[in-house]
Structure formats: C-alpha cells, structure tokens
Coordinates of C-alpha atoms (C1' of nucleotides) in Angstrom, one line a residue:
Chain H
M1 CA -66.3 -13.7 28.4
I2 CA -68.5 -12.1 31.2
N3 CA -66.8 -12.0 34.3
K4 CA -67.7 -14.1 37.6
K5 CA -69.4 -11.2 39.0
T6 CA -71.6 -10.8 36.4
K7 CA -72.1 -14.7 36.3
Y8 CA -72.9 -14.6 40.2
A9 CA -75.2 -11.6 40.1
L10 CA -77.4 -13.4 37.3
K11 CA -77.5 -16.6 39.2
A12 CA -78.5 -14.6 42.5
L13 CA -81.2 -12.9 40.7
I14 CA -82.9 -15.8 39.1
Y15 CA -82.7 -17.2 42.4
L16 CA -84.6 -13.9 43.6
A17 CA -86.9 -14.3 40.8
R18 CA -87.8 -18.0 41.6
E19 CA -88.6 -16.5 45.4
Y20 CA -90.4 -13.6 44.1
E21 CA -92.6 -12.2 46.8
K22 CA -91.7 -14.6 49.5
G23 CA -90.2 -12.1 51.6
P24 CA -86.4 -11.0 51.9
I25 CA -83.6 -13.7 51.3
L26 CA -80.6 -13.7 53.4
I27 CA -77.1 -13.2 51.7
S28 CA -75.5 -16.5 53.6
V29 CA -78.7 -18.6 52.0
L30 CA -78.3 -17.2 48.6
A31 CA -74.4 -17.8 48.9
R32 CA -74.8 -21.3 50.1
D33 CA -77.5 -22.3 47.6
E34 CA -75.7 -21.1 44.7
N35 CA -72.2 -21.7 45.8
I36 CA -70.8 -18.1 45.7
P37 CA -68.2 -16.8 48.0
K38 CA -70.5 -14.8 50.6
K39 CA -68.3 -11.7 51.2
F40 CA -68.0 -11.3 47.2
L41 CA -71.7 -12.0 47.0
E42 CA -72.4 -9.2 49.6
L43 CA -70.6 -6.6 47.2
I44 CA -72.6 -7.5 44.2
L45 CA -76.0 -7.6 45.8
L46 CA -75.1 -4.0 46.8
T47 CA -74.1 -2.8 43.6
L48 CA -77.5 -4.4 42.2
K49 CA -79.3 -2.5 45.0
N50 CA -77.6 0.6 44.1
N51 CA -78.7 0.4 40.7
G52 CA -82.3 -0.3 41.4
V53 CA -82.7 -3.8 40.7
L54 CA -82.6 -5.2 44.1
Q55 CA -84.3 -3.8 47.7
S56 CA -82.8 -4.9 51.1
R57 CA -84.1 -4.8 54.9
M58 CA -81.5 -4.6 57.3
G59 CA -81.5 -6.6 60.7
K60 CA -83.4 -9.4 61.9
G61 CA -85.6 -11.0 59.1
G62 CA -84.0 -8.8 56.5
G63 CA -82.4 -9.8 53.5
Y64 CA -82.6 -8.9 49.6
F65 CA -85.4 -9.3 47.3
L66 CA -86.1 -8.1 43.8
A67 CA -87.0 -4.4 43.4
C68 CA -89.7 -5.1 41.0
H69 CA -91.6 -7.7 39.0
P70 CA -89.1 -10.6 37.4
R71 CA -90.7 -9.6 34.2
A72 CA -89.2 -5.9 34.6
I73 CA -85.9 -6.6 34.9
N74 CA -83.8 -8.1 32.1
V75 CA -80.6 -9.7 31.3
G76 CA -79.2 -6.8 29.3
Q77 CA -79.7 -4.4 32.3
V78 CA -77.8 -6.7 34.7
I79 CA -75.0 -7.0 32.5
R80 CA -74.6 -3.4 31.8
I81 CA -74.4 -3.0 35.4
L82 CA -71.8 -5.3 36.3
E83 CA -69.8 -5.3 33.2
G84 CA -70.6 -2.1 31.5
P85 CA -71.8 -1.4 27.8
L86 CA -72.6 -4.2 25.3
A87 CA -71.0 -2.9 22.5
P88 CA -67.7 -4.2 21.4
V89 CA -66.4 -0.6 20.5
Q90 CA -67.5 2.6 22.6
C91 CA -68.3 4.3 19.4
V92 CA -71.3 2.1 19.0
S93 CA -72.5 2.0 22.7
E94 CA -76.3 3.4 23.1
T95 CA -75.7 3.4 26.7
A96 CA -72.2 4.8 26.9
Y97 CA -71.3 6.2 23.7
A98 CA -68.1 7.8 23.2
R99 CA -65.7 8.5 20.0
C100 CA -62.9 6.3 19.5
E101 CA -59.8 8.9 19.8
E102 CA -57.6 7.6 16.7
C103 CA -60.7 7.1 14.4
E104 CA -60.4 10.0 11.8
S105 CA -64.1 9.1 10.2
E106 CA -66.8 7.2 12.2
E107 CA -68.8 7.0 9.5
L108 CA -66.2 5.4 7.2
C109 CA -64.9 3.1 10.0
G110 CA -65.4 -0.5 8.9
I111 CA -64.9 -1.8 12.2
R112 CA -67.5 0.3 13.5
M113 CA -70.2 -0.8 10.7
V114 CA -69.7 -4.8 11.7
M115 CA -69.4 -4.1 15.4
K116 CA -72.6 -2.0 15.1
D117 CA -74.4 -5.0 13.9
V118 CA -73.0 -7.2 16.5
R119 CA -74.0 -4.7 19.4
D120 CA -77.8 -4.4 18.2
A121 CA -77.8 -8.2 17.8
M122 CA -76.7 -8.6 21.3
A123 CA -78.8 -5.9 22.6
E124 CA -82.0 -7.5 20.5
I125 CA -81.5 -10.6 22.6
L126 CA -80.4 -9.5 26.0
D127 CA -82.9 -6.6 26.4
S128 CA -85.8 -8.6 25.5
T129 CA -84.8 -11.4 27.7
S130 CA -86.3 -11.0 31.4
L131 CA -85.9 -12.8 34.7
A132 CA -89.0 -14.2 34.1
D133 CA -88.2 -15.3 30.6
V134 CA -85.3 -17.2 32.0
L135 CA -87.4 -19.1 34.5
E136 CA -89.6 -20.2 31.6
K137 CA -86.8 -21.4 29.7
I138 CA -85.6 -23.2 32.4
E139 CA -89.1 -24.8 33.2
N140 CA -89.4 -25.7 29.2
A141 CA -86.2 -27.2 29.3
K142 CA -87.1 -29.5 32.5
Q143 CA -90.5 -30.3 30.8
K144 CA -88.4 -31.9 28.0
E145 CA -85.9 -33.5 30.1
S146 CA -88.7 -35.3 32.0
K147 CA -90.4 -36.1 28.8
I148 CA -87.1 -37.8 27.4
L149 CA -86.7 -39.7 30.8
N150 CA -90.4 -40.9 30.7
F151 CA -89.7 -41.8 27.1
V152 CA -86.8 -44.0 28.0
I153 CA -88.1 -45.6 31.0
Chain N
M1 CA -65.3 -4.6 24.5
I2 CA -62.8 -5.3 22.4
N3 CA -59.1 -4.4 23.3
K4 CA -56.8 -2.5 21.4
K5 CA -54.6 -5.1 20.2
T6 CA -57.7 -6.6 18.3
K7 CA -58.7 -3.4 16.9
Y8 CA -55.1 -2.6 15.8
A9 CA -55.1 -5.9 14.2
L10 CA -58.1 -5.3 12.4
K11 CA -57.1 -1.9 11.1
A12 CA -54.0 -3.4 9.8
L13 CA -55.5 -6.1 8.0
I14 CA -58.1 -3.9 6.4
Y15 CA -55.2 -1.9 5.2
L16 CA -53.7 -5.0 4.0
A17 CA -56.5 -6.3 2.4
R18 CA -56.7 -2.6 0.3
E19 CA -53.1 -3.5 -0.7
Y20 CA -53.7 -7.1 -1.5
E21 CA -51.2 -8.3 -4.0
K22 CA -49.1 -5.3 -4.0
G23 CA -46.0 -6.8 -2.4
P24 CA -45.0 -6.5 1.1
I25 CA -46.0 -3.7 3.5
L26 CA -43.4 -2.6 6.1
I27 CA -44.6 -2.3 9.9
S28 CA -43.4 1.1 9.9
V29 CA -45.7 2.1 7.3
L30 CA -48.5 0.6 8.5
A31 CA -47.9 2.0 12.0
R32 CA -47.2 5.6 10.6
D33 CA -50.5 5.4 8.5
E34 CA -53.0 3.9 10.8
N35 CA -51.3 5.4 14.1
I36 CA -50.5 2.5 16.0
P37 CA -47.3 2.3 18.3
K38 CA -44.6 0.5 15.9
K39 CA -43.5 -1.9 18.5
F40 CA -46.8 -2.9 19.6
L41 CA -47.8 -3.7 16.3
E42 CA -44.9 -5.9 15.7
L43 CA -46.2 -8.3 18.2
I44 CA -49.7 -8.2 16.7
L45 CA -48.6 -8.8 13.1
L46 CA -46.4 -11.6 14.4
T47 CA -49.2 -13.1 16.2
L48 CA -51.5 -12.9 13.0
K49 CA -48.8 -14.6 11.2
N50 CA -48.2 -17.4 13.7
N51 CA -52.0 -17.9 13.3
G52 CA -51.8 -18.3 9.5
V53 CA -53.6 -15.0 8.7
L54 CA -50.3 -13.3 7.5
Q55 CA -47.1 -14.0 5.6
S56 CA -43.9 -12.0 5.9
R57 CA -40.6 -11.9 4.1
M58 CA -37.5 -10.7 6.1
G59 CA -34.9 -8.2 5.1
K60 CA -34.6 -5.5 2.5
G61 CA -37.6 -5.4 0.5
G62 CA -39.8 -7.3 3.4
G63 CA -42.7 -6.6 5.2
Y64 CA -46.1 -8.2 5.7
F65 CA -48.9 -9.3 3.6
L66 CA -52.2 -11.5 3.7
A67 CA -51.7 -15.1 3.9
C68 CA -54.8 -15.7 1.5
H69 CA -57.4 -13.6 -0.2
P70 CA -59.4 -10.9 1.7
R71 CA -62.5 -13.0 1.0
A72 CA -61.1 -15.7 2.9
I73 CA -60.2 -14.2 6.1
N74 CA -63.4 -13.3 8.4
V75 CA -63.6 -11.0 11.3
G76 CA -64.5 -13.7 13.9
Q77 CA -61.0 -15.6 13.2
V78 CA -59.1 -12.4 13.6
I79 CA -61.0 -11.5 17.2
R80 CA -60.7 -15.2 18.2
I81 CA -57.0 -15.0 17.5
L82 CA -56.5 -11.9 19.5
E83 CA -59.1 -11.9 22.0
G84 CA -60.4 -15.6 22.4
P85 CA -63.4 -17.2 22.0
L86 CA -66.5 -15.2 20.9
A87 CA -68.9 -16.9 23.5
P88 CA -69.8 -15.0 26.7
V89 CA -69.4 -18.2 28.5
Q90 CA -67.1 -20.8 28.2
C91 CA -69.8 -23.7 28.1
V92 CA -71.4 -22.4 24.9
S93 CA -68.2 -21.6 22.9
E94 CA -67.6 -24.0 19.7
T95 CA -64.0 -23.3 19.6
A96 CA -62.9 -23.4 23.1
Y97 CA -65.6 -25.1 25.0
A98 CA -65.3 -25.9 28.6
R99 CA -67.6 -26.9 31.3
C100 CA -68.3 -24.1 34.1
E101 CA -67.1 -25.6 37.0
E102 CA -69.7 -24.6 39.6
C103 CA -72.6 -25.3 37.3
E104 CA -74.5 -28.3 38.1
S105 CA -76.8 -29.2 35.1
E106 CA -75.7 -27.8 32.1
E107 CA -79.1 -28.6 29.9
L108 CA -81.0 -26.7 32.9
C109 CA -78.8 -23.5 33.0
G110 CA -80.6 -20.7 32.3
I111 CA -77.7 -18.3 32.1
R112 CA -76.5 -20.9 29.4
M113 CA -79.6 -21.0 27.4
V114 CA -79.6 -17.2 27.0
M115 CA -75.5 -16.9 26.2
K116 CA -75.9 -19.7 23.6
D117 CA -78.1 -17.4 21.6
V118 CA -76.1 -14.1 22.0
R119 CA -73.1 -16.4 20.7
D120 CA -74.8 -17.6 18.0
A121 CA -75.7 -14.2 16.8
M122 CA -72.5 -12.7 17.1
A123 CA -70.6 -15.6 15.3
E124 CA -73.4 -15.4 12.5
I125 CA -72.3 -11.8 12.0
L126 CA -68.7 -11.9 12.4
D127 CA -67.8 -15.3 10.8
S128 CA -69.7 -14.4 7.7
T129 CA -68.0 -10.9 7.3
S130 CA -64.7 -11.1 5.6
L131 CA -62.1 -8.3 5.0
A132 CA -63.3 -7.8 1.3
D133 CA -66.8 -7.5 3.0
V134 CA -65.6 -4.8 5.1
L135 CA -63.9 -3.0 2.2
E136 CA -67.2 -3.4 0.4
K137 CA -69.1 -1.6 3.3
I138 CA -66.6 1.3 3.6
E139 CA -67.0 1.8 -0.3
N140 CA -70.7 1.9 -0.1
A141 CA -70.5 4.4 2.7
K142 CA -68.1 6.3 0.9
Q143 CA -70.4 6.3 -2.3
K144 CA -73.5 7.3 0.0
E145 CA -71.3 10.3 1.6
S146 CA -70.4 11.9 -1.9
K147 CA -73.8 11.5 -3.0
I148 CA -75.3 13.6 -0.1
L149 CA -72.7 15.9 -0.7
N150 CA -73.5 16.3 -4.3
F151 CA -76.9 16.8 -3.2
V152 CA -76.1 19.6 -1.0
I153 CA -73.8 21.5 -3.4
Chain B
dT1 C1' -20.3 -7.4 3.9
dA2 C1' -23.6 -3.8 5.0
dA3 C1' -28.3 -2.5 5.5
dA4 C1' -32.9 -3.4 5.9
dA5 C1' -36.3 -5.9 7.6
dA6 C1' -38.6 -8.9 11.0
dT7 C1' -38.5 -12.0 15.2
dC8 C1' -37.6 -12.8 20.0
dT9 C1' -37.0 -12.3 25.0
dA10 C1' -37.9 -9.6 28.8
dC11 C1' -39.6 -6.0 31.0
dT12 C1' -42.6 -1.9 33.0
dT13 C1' -46.5 0.5 34.6
dA14 C1' -51.2 0.7 35.7
dA15 C1' -55.6 -1.3 35.8
dT16 C1' -58.7 -5.0 36.7
dC17 C1' -60.4 -9.7 38.4
dG18 C1' -61.6 -12.2 42.3
dA19 C1' -61.7 -12.4 46.1
dT20 C1' -60.9 -11.6 51.9
dA21 C1' -61.1 -8.8 56.5
dG22 C1' -63.2 -6.1 59.6
dA23 C1' -65.5 -2.6 61.4
dA24 C1' -69.9 0.1 61.5
dA25 C1' -74.6 1.3 60.9
dT26 C1' -79.4 -0.7 61.1
dA27 C1' -83.6 -2.9 62.4
dA28 C1' -86.1 -6.1 65.4
dA29 C1' -86.9 -8.8 69.4
dA30 C1' -86.2 -9.9 74.2
Chain D
dT1 C1' -82.7 -0.8 76.9
dT2 C1' -79.6 -4.4 75.2
dT3 C1' -78.7 -8.3 72.5
dT4 C1' -78.9 -10.5 68.0
dA5 C1' -79.1 -10.4 63.2
dT6 C1' -78.5 -8.5 59.2
dT7 C1' -76.7 -5.1 55.6
dT8 C1' -73.5 -1.6 54.6
dC9 C1' -69.0 0.5 54.1
dT10 C1' -64.1 0.9 53.5
dA11 C1' -59.6 -1.2 52.8
dT12 C1' -56.6 -4.5 51.4
dC13 C1' -54.5 -8.5 48.8
dG14 C1' -52.4 -11.5 45.4
dA15 C1' -52.7 -12.7 40.4
dT16 C1' -53.6 -11.7 36.1
dT17 C1' -54.2 -9.0 32.2
dA18 C1' -53.8 -4.5 29.0
dA19 C1' -51.0 -1.8 26.7
dG20 C1' -46.8 -0.7 25.9
dT21 C1' -41.2 -0.1 25.2
dA22 C1' -36.2 -1.9 25.0
dG23 C1' -32.8 -3.9 22.9
dA24 C1' -30.7 -7.7 21.0
dT25 C1' -30.8 -11.6 17.4
dT26 C1' -31.8 -13.3 12.9
dT27 C1' -32.6 -13.3 8.0
dT28 C1' -32.5 -11.3 3.4
dT29 C1' -31.3 -8.9 -0.3
dA30 C1' -28.3 -5.5 -2.7

DNA sequence: TAAAAATCTACTTAATCGATAGAAATAAAA
DNA sequence: TTTTATTTCTATCGATTAAGTAGATTTTTA
C-alpha cells in the first residue's frame, strides 16, 4: 500500500498537469481543491521540487508549477521520490540495489526470482505512465460515462 | 518493500516445501538453518498455521509442516497473510476492498486506474507462483549454474 | 512423571506515518 | 522602503508499526 504522502503528491501533480502553463498555483488552492492538509502538502510539494519535478516562485503571484511537460513526468518517478524503490526486495531494485545481508546466494534465491518479475511488471506500468497519460485516461473514462448516461436518458 | 516477517515466512515455507512429507520440522532447526531469530519465527509460523498454511504437532517429535501440497500454496497467499492486500491502494483490492474516503468519484480517479493495472500485474504473478514453482525455479538456476561451471572447467 | 515441543501474553526499542506550529526567507507591489 | 503574500525551513507530536525478546503455559510422547 502506498502512503498518503504519495497519494497526495499524485493528486497534486495531476492537478498541476491539468493547469500546465497557466502560471503558478497556490499551495492553499491546491490544498483546498484536493482536500489535502495544507501544512502537510507544503512538505510534499517541497520534496517534489527538490527532486526536480516541480518548480516554484516565492512571494506575491507565486506558487508551484510543473518543472516540465506532463508527458515527461511519470508515475514511477513520483512514487520513487516519496516511497522509495518500487522493488519488493532491495536486491532486485534497479534504482537502489543492495544485497540482502542474510541471503547466501543471490543467484539461487527463489524469493528474489519471483520478486524480480514483480518489480519488472510494476516498473513496466508505472514508468510508462506519464501524468499526461493519466489525464487522458480520466478523459476517456469521462467520455464513456457520459455516453452511458446519454444512452440511459 | 516487503517486511522481514514476510521474507522469513517465505524462506521457512520454501524450506518446508523441500521437506514436504518428511514429517514435522522443529522451529529451532528452521531458525538455525535459515538464520531467523527463533522467537520471532515462532510468531510467524503460528500465524501461518492460524491461516491454514501450516499444521503442527506439539510435544516430543512435534514441529511444523505444510498443511497441503507445495503446489497448492502460492506466494500471493503468503504475502497477503503477513503483509495484507497486494493492492497499492485499498480501492482496487480484490481481497480487502475499501473506498478511499477523500476520493469523490472512484470511476474517474486516475490514480485508481493506474494502480488497478499494477495490482493485477502483481496478482497475476504472485497468485500463479506456488511453492513448488519456486523450488523448480531454484533447481533450474542450479542446473544452469553447474552447466556454466562445467563449461569453464 | 519428565522432557520436549508448540502456544500464548506481554513487553521493548526504534522507526515511520500523518500531521501541526511557528519562524524565516523571498519577491512583488504599494 | 515598507507591507503583503508567498514559499521554505526546523522542530515537534501522538499514534502506529517493525523487529524482536522474555517468560510462563499447554500439549504430547516416551
């Protein structure tokens, strides 16, 4: 299970992706619209900024905005920033590999073999899904919903 | 990242799968051979028993053994017992579904759509990999290793 | 009845989660 | 230059979980 921080981060980023190139967005607006505790959101946005996903402007007229195009930010990246590596065990992590201490032979570890497949499957999905893709998915779902509604009416 | 409890559980189960139908195995033997703190392992085996994966006999000549054939116990099941649901967010869990409070429309939640795919991919792998499969994988890896060794010599 | 096992209950220590508080730095506008 | 609006930094909090330990109890067999 991903933690709330990560969920909030994704919510905020999807929001900012929708508002891309419409100027800086206030933390307070984001917090209100997405129902996120403001002070908590501050920390989250800051770490996203420190990791190059967001940019900000201080002072009047300031706020946060995406550091690059929504197509250039993917969900895997965001999860790794807030949650750490995707891999279920560190010995199969591509971004934060570390040997499992107590494990004798890495090559012959059954757990490792299974978890490698899991990691790869997760990474395949998360690293290939950009914020733009997420927006698109939402749009598609809306289309579908309105079609059904139309049909019912 | 899965926790140590889960890792220990899988190690123990793989061990017991290898010794399937050779009678009960002592906690102390398991703890020694797999390098797991004995007292900690006790708790783990007990919860595995309480969840129907293991059986035990008390007293002299007692110990733990698999409750069913290694082909009938899969990794997903074990992880769910010790770690909880596979799903990254509760609203896509098949085994422990719950609505995300703050989420307005489940159907239109982008995070949910992505995480649904992730959950399905994980479940696909973990629920289709039995303890017997893991043993097989290990055997294959051993074969491969010895072949390479032979080639070098 | 003694020994050998699993089982149960409770505790510990450290870390992490989900926040909150308040002051400091910065930028723009008046 | 001062005020105002904003982000940024540092610290703290209470609750929960992780990883393990301790010790007494129950059950079984020989």
